[in-house]
XYZ file of C-alpha atoms in Angstrom:
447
model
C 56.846 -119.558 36.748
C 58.567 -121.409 39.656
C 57.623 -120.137 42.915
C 60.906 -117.797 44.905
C 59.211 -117.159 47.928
C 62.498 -119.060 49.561
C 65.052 -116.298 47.859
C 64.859 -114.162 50.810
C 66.080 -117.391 53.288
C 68.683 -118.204 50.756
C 70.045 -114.808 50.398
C 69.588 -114.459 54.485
C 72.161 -117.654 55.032
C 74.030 -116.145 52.615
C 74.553 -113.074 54.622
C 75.326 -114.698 57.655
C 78.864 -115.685 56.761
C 81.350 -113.315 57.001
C 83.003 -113.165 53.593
C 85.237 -109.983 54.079
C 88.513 -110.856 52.205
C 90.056 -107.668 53.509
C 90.032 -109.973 56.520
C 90.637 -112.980 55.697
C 93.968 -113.367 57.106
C 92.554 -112.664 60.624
C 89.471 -115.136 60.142
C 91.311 -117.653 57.764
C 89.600 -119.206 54.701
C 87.008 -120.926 56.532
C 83.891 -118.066 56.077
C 84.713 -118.704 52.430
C 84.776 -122.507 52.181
C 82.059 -122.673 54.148
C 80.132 -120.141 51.697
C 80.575 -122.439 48.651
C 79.519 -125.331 51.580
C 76.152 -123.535 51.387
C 75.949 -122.708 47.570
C 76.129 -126.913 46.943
C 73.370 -126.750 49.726
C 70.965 -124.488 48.417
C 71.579 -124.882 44.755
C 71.898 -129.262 43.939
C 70.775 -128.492 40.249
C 73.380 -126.183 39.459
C 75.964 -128.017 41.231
C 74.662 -131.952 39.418
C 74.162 -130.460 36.339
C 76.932 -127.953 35.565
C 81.016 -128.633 35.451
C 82.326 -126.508 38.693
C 85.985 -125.429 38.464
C 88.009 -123.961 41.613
C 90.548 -121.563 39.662
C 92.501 -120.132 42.764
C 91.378 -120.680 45.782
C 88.532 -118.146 46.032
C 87.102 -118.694 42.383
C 84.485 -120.589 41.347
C 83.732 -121.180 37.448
C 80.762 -123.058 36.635
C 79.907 -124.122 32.621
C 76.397 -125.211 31.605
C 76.385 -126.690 28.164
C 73.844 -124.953 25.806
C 72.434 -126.202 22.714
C 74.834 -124.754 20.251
C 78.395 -125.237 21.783
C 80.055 -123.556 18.732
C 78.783 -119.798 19.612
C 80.850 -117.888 21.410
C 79.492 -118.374 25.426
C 77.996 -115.709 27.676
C 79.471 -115.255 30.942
C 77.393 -113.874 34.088
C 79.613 -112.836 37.409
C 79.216 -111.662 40.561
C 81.182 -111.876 43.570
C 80.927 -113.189 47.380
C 83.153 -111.380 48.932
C 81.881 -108.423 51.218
C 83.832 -105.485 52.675
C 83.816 -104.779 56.549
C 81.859 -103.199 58.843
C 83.421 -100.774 61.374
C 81.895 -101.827 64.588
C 80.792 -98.209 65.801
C 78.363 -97.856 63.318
C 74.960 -98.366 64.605
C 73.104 -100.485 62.223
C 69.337 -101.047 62.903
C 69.916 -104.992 62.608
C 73.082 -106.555 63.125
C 74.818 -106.251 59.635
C 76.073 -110.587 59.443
C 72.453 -111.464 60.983
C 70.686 -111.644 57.899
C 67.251 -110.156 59.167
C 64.065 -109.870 56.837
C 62.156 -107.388 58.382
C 60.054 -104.561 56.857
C 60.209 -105.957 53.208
C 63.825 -105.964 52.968
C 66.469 -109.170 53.635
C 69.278 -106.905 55.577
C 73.239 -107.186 55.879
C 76.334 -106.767 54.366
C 76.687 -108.078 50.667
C 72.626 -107.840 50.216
C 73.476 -106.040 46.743
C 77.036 -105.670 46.947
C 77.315 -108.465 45.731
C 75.144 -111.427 47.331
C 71.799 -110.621 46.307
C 72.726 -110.278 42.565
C 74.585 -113.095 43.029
C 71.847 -114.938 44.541
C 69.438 -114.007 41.495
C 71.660 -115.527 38.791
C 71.717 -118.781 40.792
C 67.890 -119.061 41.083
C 67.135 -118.031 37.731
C 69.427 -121.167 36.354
C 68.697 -123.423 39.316
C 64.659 -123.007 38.037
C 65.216 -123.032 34.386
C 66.980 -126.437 35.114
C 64.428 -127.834 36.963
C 62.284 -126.928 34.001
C 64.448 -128.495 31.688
C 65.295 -125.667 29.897
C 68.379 -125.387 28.435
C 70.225 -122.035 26.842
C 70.914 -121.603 23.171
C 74.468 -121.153 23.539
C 77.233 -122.095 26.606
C 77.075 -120.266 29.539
C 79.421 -119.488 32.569
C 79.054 -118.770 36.113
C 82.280 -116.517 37.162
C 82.408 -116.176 40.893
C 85.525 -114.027 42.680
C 85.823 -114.380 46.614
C 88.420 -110.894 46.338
C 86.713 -108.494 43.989
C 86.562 -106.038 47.562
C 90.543 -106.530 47.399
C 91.314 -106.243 43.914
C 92.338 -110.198 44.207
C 93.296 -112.232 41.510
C 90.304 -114.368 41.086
C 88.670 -113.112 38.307
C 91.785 -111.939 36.668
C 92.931 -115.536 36.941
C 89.345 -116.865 35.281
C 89.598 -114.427 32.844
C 93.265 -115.253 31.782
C 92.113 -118.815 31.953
C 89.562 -118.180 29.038
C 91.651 -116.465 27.749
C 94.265 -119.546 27.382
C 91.832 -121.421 25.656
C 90.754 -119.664 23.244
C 87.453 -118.360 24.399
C 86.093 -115.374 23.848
C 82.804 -114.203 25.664
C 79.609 -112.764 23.702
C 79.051 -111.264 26.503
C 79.655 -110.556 29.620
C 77.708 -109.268 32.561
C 78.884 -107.937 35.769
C 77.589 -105.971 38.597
C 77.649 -102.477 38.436
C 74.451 -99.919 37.940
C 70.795 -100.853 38.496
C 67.723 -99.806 37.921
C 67.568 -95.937 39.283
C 64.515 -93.223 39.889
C 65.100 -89.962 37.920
C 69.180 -90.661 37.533
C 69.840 -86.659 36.197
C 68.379 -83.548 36.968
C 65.105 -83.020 34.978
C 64.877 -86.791 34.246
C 61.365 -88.255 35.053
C 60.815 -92.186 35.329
C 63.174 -95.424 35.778
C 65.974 -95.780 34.465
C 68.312 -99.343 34.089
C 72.013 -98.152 34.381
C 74.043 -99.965 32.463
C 77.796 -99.739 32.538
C 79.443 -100.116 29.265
C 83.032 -98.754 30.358
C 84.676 -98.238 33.514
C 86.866 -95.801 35.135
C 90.330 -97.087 35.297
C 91.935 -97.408 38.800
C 95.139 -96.197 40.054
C 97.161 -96.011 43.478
C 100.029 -93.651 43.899
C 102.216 -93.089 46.662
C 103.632 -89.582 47.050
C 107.588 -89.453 49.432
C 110.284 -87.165 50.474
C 113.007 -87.598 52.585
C 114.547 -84.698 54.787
C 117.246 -84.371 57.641
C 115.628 -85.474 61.058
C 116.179 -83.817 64.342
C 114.597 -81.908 66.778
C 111.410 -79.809 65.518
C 112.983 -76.243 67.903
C 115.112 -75.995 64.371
C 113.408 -76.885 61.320
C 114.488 -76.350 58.099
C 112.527 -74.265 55.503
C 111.479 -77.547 53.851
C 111.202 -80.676 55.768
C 109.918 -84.459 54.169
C 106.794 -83.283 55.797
C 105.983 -79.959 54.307
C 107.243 -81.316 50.854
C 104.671 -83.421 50.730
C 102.099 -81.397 52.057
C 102.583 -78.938 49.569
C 102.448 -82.018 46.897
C 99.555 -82.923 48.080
C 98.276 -79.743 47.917
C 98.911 -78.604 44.149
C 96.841 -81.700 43.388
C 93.377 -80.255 43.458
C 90.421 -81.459 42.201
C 90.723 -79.550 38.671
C 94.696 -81.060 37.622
C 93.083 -82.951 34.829
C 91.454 -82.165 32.196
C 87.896 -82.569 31.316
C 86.289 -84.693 28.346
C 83.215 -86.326 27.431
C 83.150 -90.177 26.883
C 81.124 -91.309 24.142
C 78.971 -93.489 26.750
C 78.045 -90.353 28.281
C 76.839 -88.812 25.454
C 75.376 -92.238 24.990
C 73.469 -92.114 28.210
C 72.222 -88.243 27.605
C 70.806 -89.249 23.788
C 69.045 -92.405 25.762
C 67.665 -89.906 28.352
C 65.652 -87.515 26.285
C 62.560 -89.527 26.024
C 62.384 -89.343 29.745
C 62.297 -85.418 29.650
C 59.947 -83.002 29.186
C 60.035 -79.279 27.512
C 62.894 -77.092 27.703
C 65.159 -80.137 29.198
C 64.356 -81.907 26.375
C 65.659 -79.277 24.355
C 68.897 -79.314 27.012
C 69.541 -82.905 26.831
C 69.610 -83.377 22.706
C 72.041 -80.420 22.681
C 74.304 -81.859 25.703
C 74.267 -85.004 23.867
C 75.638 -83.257 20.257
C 78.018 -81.130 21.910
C 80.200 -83.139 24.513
C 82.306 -80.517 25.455
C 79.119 -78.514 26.266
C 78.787 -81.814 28.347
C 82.113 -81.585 29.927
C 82.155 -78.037 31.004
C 78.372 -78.249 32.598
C 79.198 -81.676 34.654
C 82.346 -80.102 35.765
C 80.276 -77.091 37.358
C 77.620 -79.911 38.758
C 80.665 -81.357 41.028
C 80.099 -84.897 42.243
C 79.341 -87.895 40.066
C 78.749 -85.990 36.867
C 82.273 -84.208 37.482
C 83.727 -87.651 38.037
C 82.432 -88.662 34.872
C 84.411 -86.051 32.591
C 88.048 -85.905 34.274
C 90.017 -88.219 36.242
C 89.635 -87.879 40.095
C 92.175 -87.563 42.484
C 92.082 -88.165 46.473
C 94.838 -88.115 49.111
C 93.545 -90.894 51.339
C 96.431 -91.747 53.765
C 99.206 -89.340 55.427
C 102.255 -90.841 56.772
C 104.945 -89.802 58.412
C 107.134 -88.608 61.717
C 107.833 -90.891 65.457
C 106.897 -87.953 67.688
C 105.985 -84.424 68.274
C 108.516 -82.503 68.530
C 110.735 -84.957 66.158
C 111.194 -84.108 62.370
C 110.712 -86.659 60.626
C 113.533 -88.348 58.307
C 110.374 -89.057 55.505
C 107.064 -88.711 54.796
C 104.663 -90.111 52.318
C 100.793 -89.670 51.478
C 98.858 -92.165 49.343
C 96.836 -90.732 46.339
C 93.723 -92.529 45.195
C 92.688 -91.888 41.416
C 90.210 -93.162 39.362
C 91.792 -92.769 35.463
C 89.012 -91.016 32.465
C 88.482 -92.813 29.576
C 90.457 -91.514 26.780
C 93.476 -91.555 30.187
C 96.428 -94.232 31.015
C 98.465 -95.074 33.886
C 101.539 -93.663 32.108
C 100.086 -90.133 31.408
C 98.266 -89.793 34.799
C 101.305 -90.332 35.986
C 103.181 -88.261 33.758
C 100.659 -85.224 34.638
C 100.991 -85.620 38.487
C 104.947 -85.434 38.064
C 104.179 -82.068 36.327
C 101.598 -80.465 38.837
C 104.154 -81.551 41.489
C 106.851 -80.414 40.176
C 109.010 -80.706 43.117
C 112.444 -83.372 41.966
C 112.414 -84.230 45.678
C 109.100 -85.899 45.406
C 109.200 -89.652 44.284
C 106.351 -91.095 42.798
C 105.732 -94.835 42.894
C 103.172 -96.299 41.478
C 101.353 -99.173 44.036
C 99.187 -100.545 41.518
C 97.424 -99.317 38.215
C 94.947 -99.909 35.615
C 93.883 -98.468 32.336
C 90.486 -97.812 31.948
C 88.313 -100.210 30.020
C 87.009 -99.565 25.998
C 83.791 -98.827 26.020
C 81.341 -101.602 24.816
C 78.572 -100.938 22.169
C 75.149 -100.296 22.572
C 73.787 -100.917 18.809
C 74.676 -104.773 19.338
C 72.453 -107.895 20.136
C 73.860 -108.222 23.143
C 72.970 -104.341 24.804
C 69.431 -105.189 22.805
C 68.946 -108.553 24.675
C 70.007 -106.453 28.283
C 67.424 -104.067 27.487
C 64.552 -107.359 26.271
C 65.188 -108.331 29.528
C 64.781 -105.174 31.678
C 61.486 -104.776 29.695
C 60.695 -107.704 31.369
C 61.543 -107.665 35.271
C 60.775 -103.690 35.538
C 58.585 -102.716 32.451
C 58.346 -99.050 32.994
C 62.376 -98.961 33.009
C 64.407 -98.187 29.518
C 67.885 -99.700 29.260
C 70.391 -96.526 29.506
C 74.191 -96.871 29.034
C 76.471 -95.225 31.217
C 80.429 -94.971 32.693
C 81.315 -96.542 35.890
C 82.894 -94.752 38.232
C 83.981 -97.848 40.596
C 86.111 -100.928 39.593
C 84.513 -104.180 39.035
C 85.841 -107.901 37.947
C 84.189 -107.292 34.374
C 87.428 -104.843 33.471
C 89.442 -108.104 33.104
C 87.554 -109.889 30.287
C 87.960 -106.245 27.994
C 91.531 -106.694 26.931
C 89.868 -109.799 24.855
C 85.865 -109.774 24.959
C 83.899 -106.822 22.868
C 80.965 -106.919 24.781
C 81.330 -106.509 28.776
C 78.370 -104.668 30.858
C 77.785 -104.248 34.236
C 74.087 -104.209 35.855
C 72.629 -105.495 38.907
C 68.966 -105.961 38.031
C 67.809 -104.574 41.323
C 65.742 -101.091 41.686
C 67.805 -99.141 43.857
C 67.020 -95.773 45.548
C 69.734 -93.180 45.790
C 69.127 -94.238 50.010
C 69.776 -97.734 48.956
C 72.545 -97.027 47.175
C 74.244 -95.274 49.520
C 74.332 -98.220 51.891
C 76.857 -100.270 49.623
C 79.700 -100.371 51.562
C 77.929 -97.826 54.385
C 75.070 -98.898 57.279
C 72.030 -100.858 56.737
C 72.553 -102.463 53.680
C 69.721 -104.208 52.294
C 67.826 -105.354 49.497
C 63.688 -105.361 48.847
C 62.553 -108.514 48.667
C 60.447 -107.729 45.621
C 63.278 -106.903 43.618
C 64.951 -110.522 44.261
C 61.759 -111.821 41.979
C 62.153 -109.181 40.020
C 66.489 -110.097 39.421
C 65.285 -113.740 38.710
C 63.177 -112.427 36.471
C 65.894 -110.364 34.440
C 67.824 -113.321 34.239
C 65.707 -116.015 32.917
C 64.313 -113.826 30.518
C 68.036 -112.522 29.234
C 68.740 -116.599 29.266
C 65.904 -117.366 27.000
C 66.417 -114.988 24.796
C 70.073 -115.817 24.043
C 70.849 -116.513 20.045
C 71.782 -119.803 18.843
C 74.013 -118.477 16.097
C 76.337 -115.428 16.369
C 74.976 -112.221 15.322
C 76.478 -109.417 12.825
């Protein structure tokens, strides 16, 4: 196998530009230009050998030709795009430096999303210095906005879309490859996410008689809202079990011993079982059974001792499976109940279908994890987070999201946080994952 000892440079430079859309109208375009500057750099196969698109002006699309241009194509993504870093946090090394130090290659975007994105582009940079070439047509889909919810890989997706093509399957960032993911749960596990949460924004206003705060009325804009806010607690929704997470329970009880293994065949019969017991657990099994619901922002008033002509607070929710945008909504306008509340809806999404796991595509996934971490089983799951995958389901039956990185829950919880980084080890391991899944892809289309 081709040597990858450079991975941890490549992903280092990578790091050092400052790709955080949520800023690029303070730094301008030029972190990203000069980004897919490097990419030509470091990857001249890829970029000789395979048709590159620009669809908008932070998407990159890149097609290698396989053997068998008839089947339907497979589609890998990942973005570039990073989100910022608040400059009082104390990070060990600075977070755009790009250190390797201790095993690790550190900085912002190291797995959310430049090391997986890295590990794609050396696993098809080396198979085409090798000659190889895949059974069936394959994409590249890079978005320089996923952080912002941009319209890159909306845009590449409508564009395939438009012609006609439908993935086989797509793959997307999302879990990875987890120690002991549920209570009682012994071994690794790969996460992979065949449905996602949907998304929503709302924001919640009232309007009231200003003057001076000596005289207030019983109910000003500000207490209106406040009380909104307030009879939207964390139980307003209802629970439910999606079949993925019954899904990911049957797929667990191999890795369970005893009287667990007894708990987790009955959890995975009886979802509602399920659904009452992850509601009592709280946290990310909770938020895998109802739709969430956060007030994030609280606006309102010009001084102290002013009352203010309206308020507003944004609400952050993250829809169930089984939800929609139309009856979240509709079941927030109940809770409130309160006419002098208006409810506008910022932005919205459903949540995705959930893709299969008795298919040749999940199979192939799973072939390949066998490969880059042997003692992991592939395990389907529900994403809580949004991801550029969720725009390819309207059309493609087969969307997952996995990062093929081993991830500790410490790890994990530097996404988006302080000291992100990635183990160098587990960049060999993500090449691995994908040249395996690319040599194993079927010429011919698959019942």
């Amino acid at each position: 196998m081709t040597d990858h000892s450079g991975a941890a440079d490549r992903l280092s430079r990578m790091i050092r530009i400052p790709t955080v859309s949520a800023e690029i109208e303070e730094r301008g375009s030029a972190p990203f230009e000069a980004f897919v500057e490097l990419l030509e750099e470091l990857y001249p196969n890829v970029h000789r050998r395979l048709a590159r698109e620009r669809i908008t002006e932070l998407g990159l699309l890149f097609h290698w030709r396989g053997a068998d241009s008839d089947s339907d194509p497979v589609v890998l993504m990942a973005h570039y795009d990073v989100v910022p870093v608040d400059a009082s946090d104390a990070w060990t090394h600075p977070p755009f430096e790009g250190r390797i130090a201790d095993g690790f290659v550190h900085g912002r975007g190291a797995l959310d999303d430049k090391g997986p994105l890295l590990v794609i582009l050396e696993a098809v940079e080396t198979l085409l210095l090798e000659g190889f070439a895949p059974a069936r047509d394959v994409y590249l889909s890079f978005g320089g906005n996923e952080e912002t919810f941009g319209d890159a890989a909306r845009t590449i997706a409508e564009t395939f879309s438009a012609r006609g093509i439908t993935p086989w399957l797509v793959l997307d960032e999302g879990g990875a490859v987890v120690d002991a993911p549920l209570p009682f749960v012994r071994g690794q596990a790969a996460m992979v996410g065949v449905g996602e949460k949907g998304a929503m924004t709302l924001r919640l206003s009232a309007r009231g008689d200003g003057g001076h705060a000596s005289a207030p009325p019983p109910l000003t804009a500000v207490t209106r809202v406040a009380r909104a806010v307030a009879r939207l607690h964390p139980r307003t929704f209802p629970t439910s079990t999606p079949r993925g997470v019954s899904r990911m329970l049957e797929r667990l009880v191999p890795s369970t011993h005893g009287p667990a293994r007894l708990l987790y065949r009955l959890l995975a019969a009886r979802p509602r079982l399920t659904a009452r017991l992850f509601a009592r657990m709280g946290g990310e099994p909770a938020a895998m059974i109802r739709t969430t619901i956060a007030a994030t922002m609280l606006e309102g008033g010009t001084a102290a001792n002013v009352l203010p002509s309206r308020a507003s607070a944004t609400i952050n929710l993250r829809i169930a499976l089984g939800e929609t945008v139309a009856s979240t909504v509709q079941r927030v306008r109940r809770r409130v109940a309160d006419r002098a509340i208006r409810i506008d809806v910022v932005d919205g999404e459903d949540p995705s279908p959930e893709s299969s796991t008795e298919n040749a595509q999940f199979e192939i996934i799973a072939d390949a994890v066998r490969t880059s971490h042997p003692g992991a089983s592939a395990v389907p799951y529900v994403m809580l987070a949004a991801t550029d995958s969720r725009h390819f389901h309207r059309f493609a039956p087969a969307v997952y999201r996995f990062a093929p990185l081993a991830m500790s829950s410490a790890l994990r919880a530097t996404i988006h946080g302080v000291d992100e980084r990635v183990a160098v080890g587990e960049l060999e391991r993500g090449i691995r994952f994908h040249r395996s899944l690319l040599q194993r892809l079927p010429a011919r289309q698959l019942p």
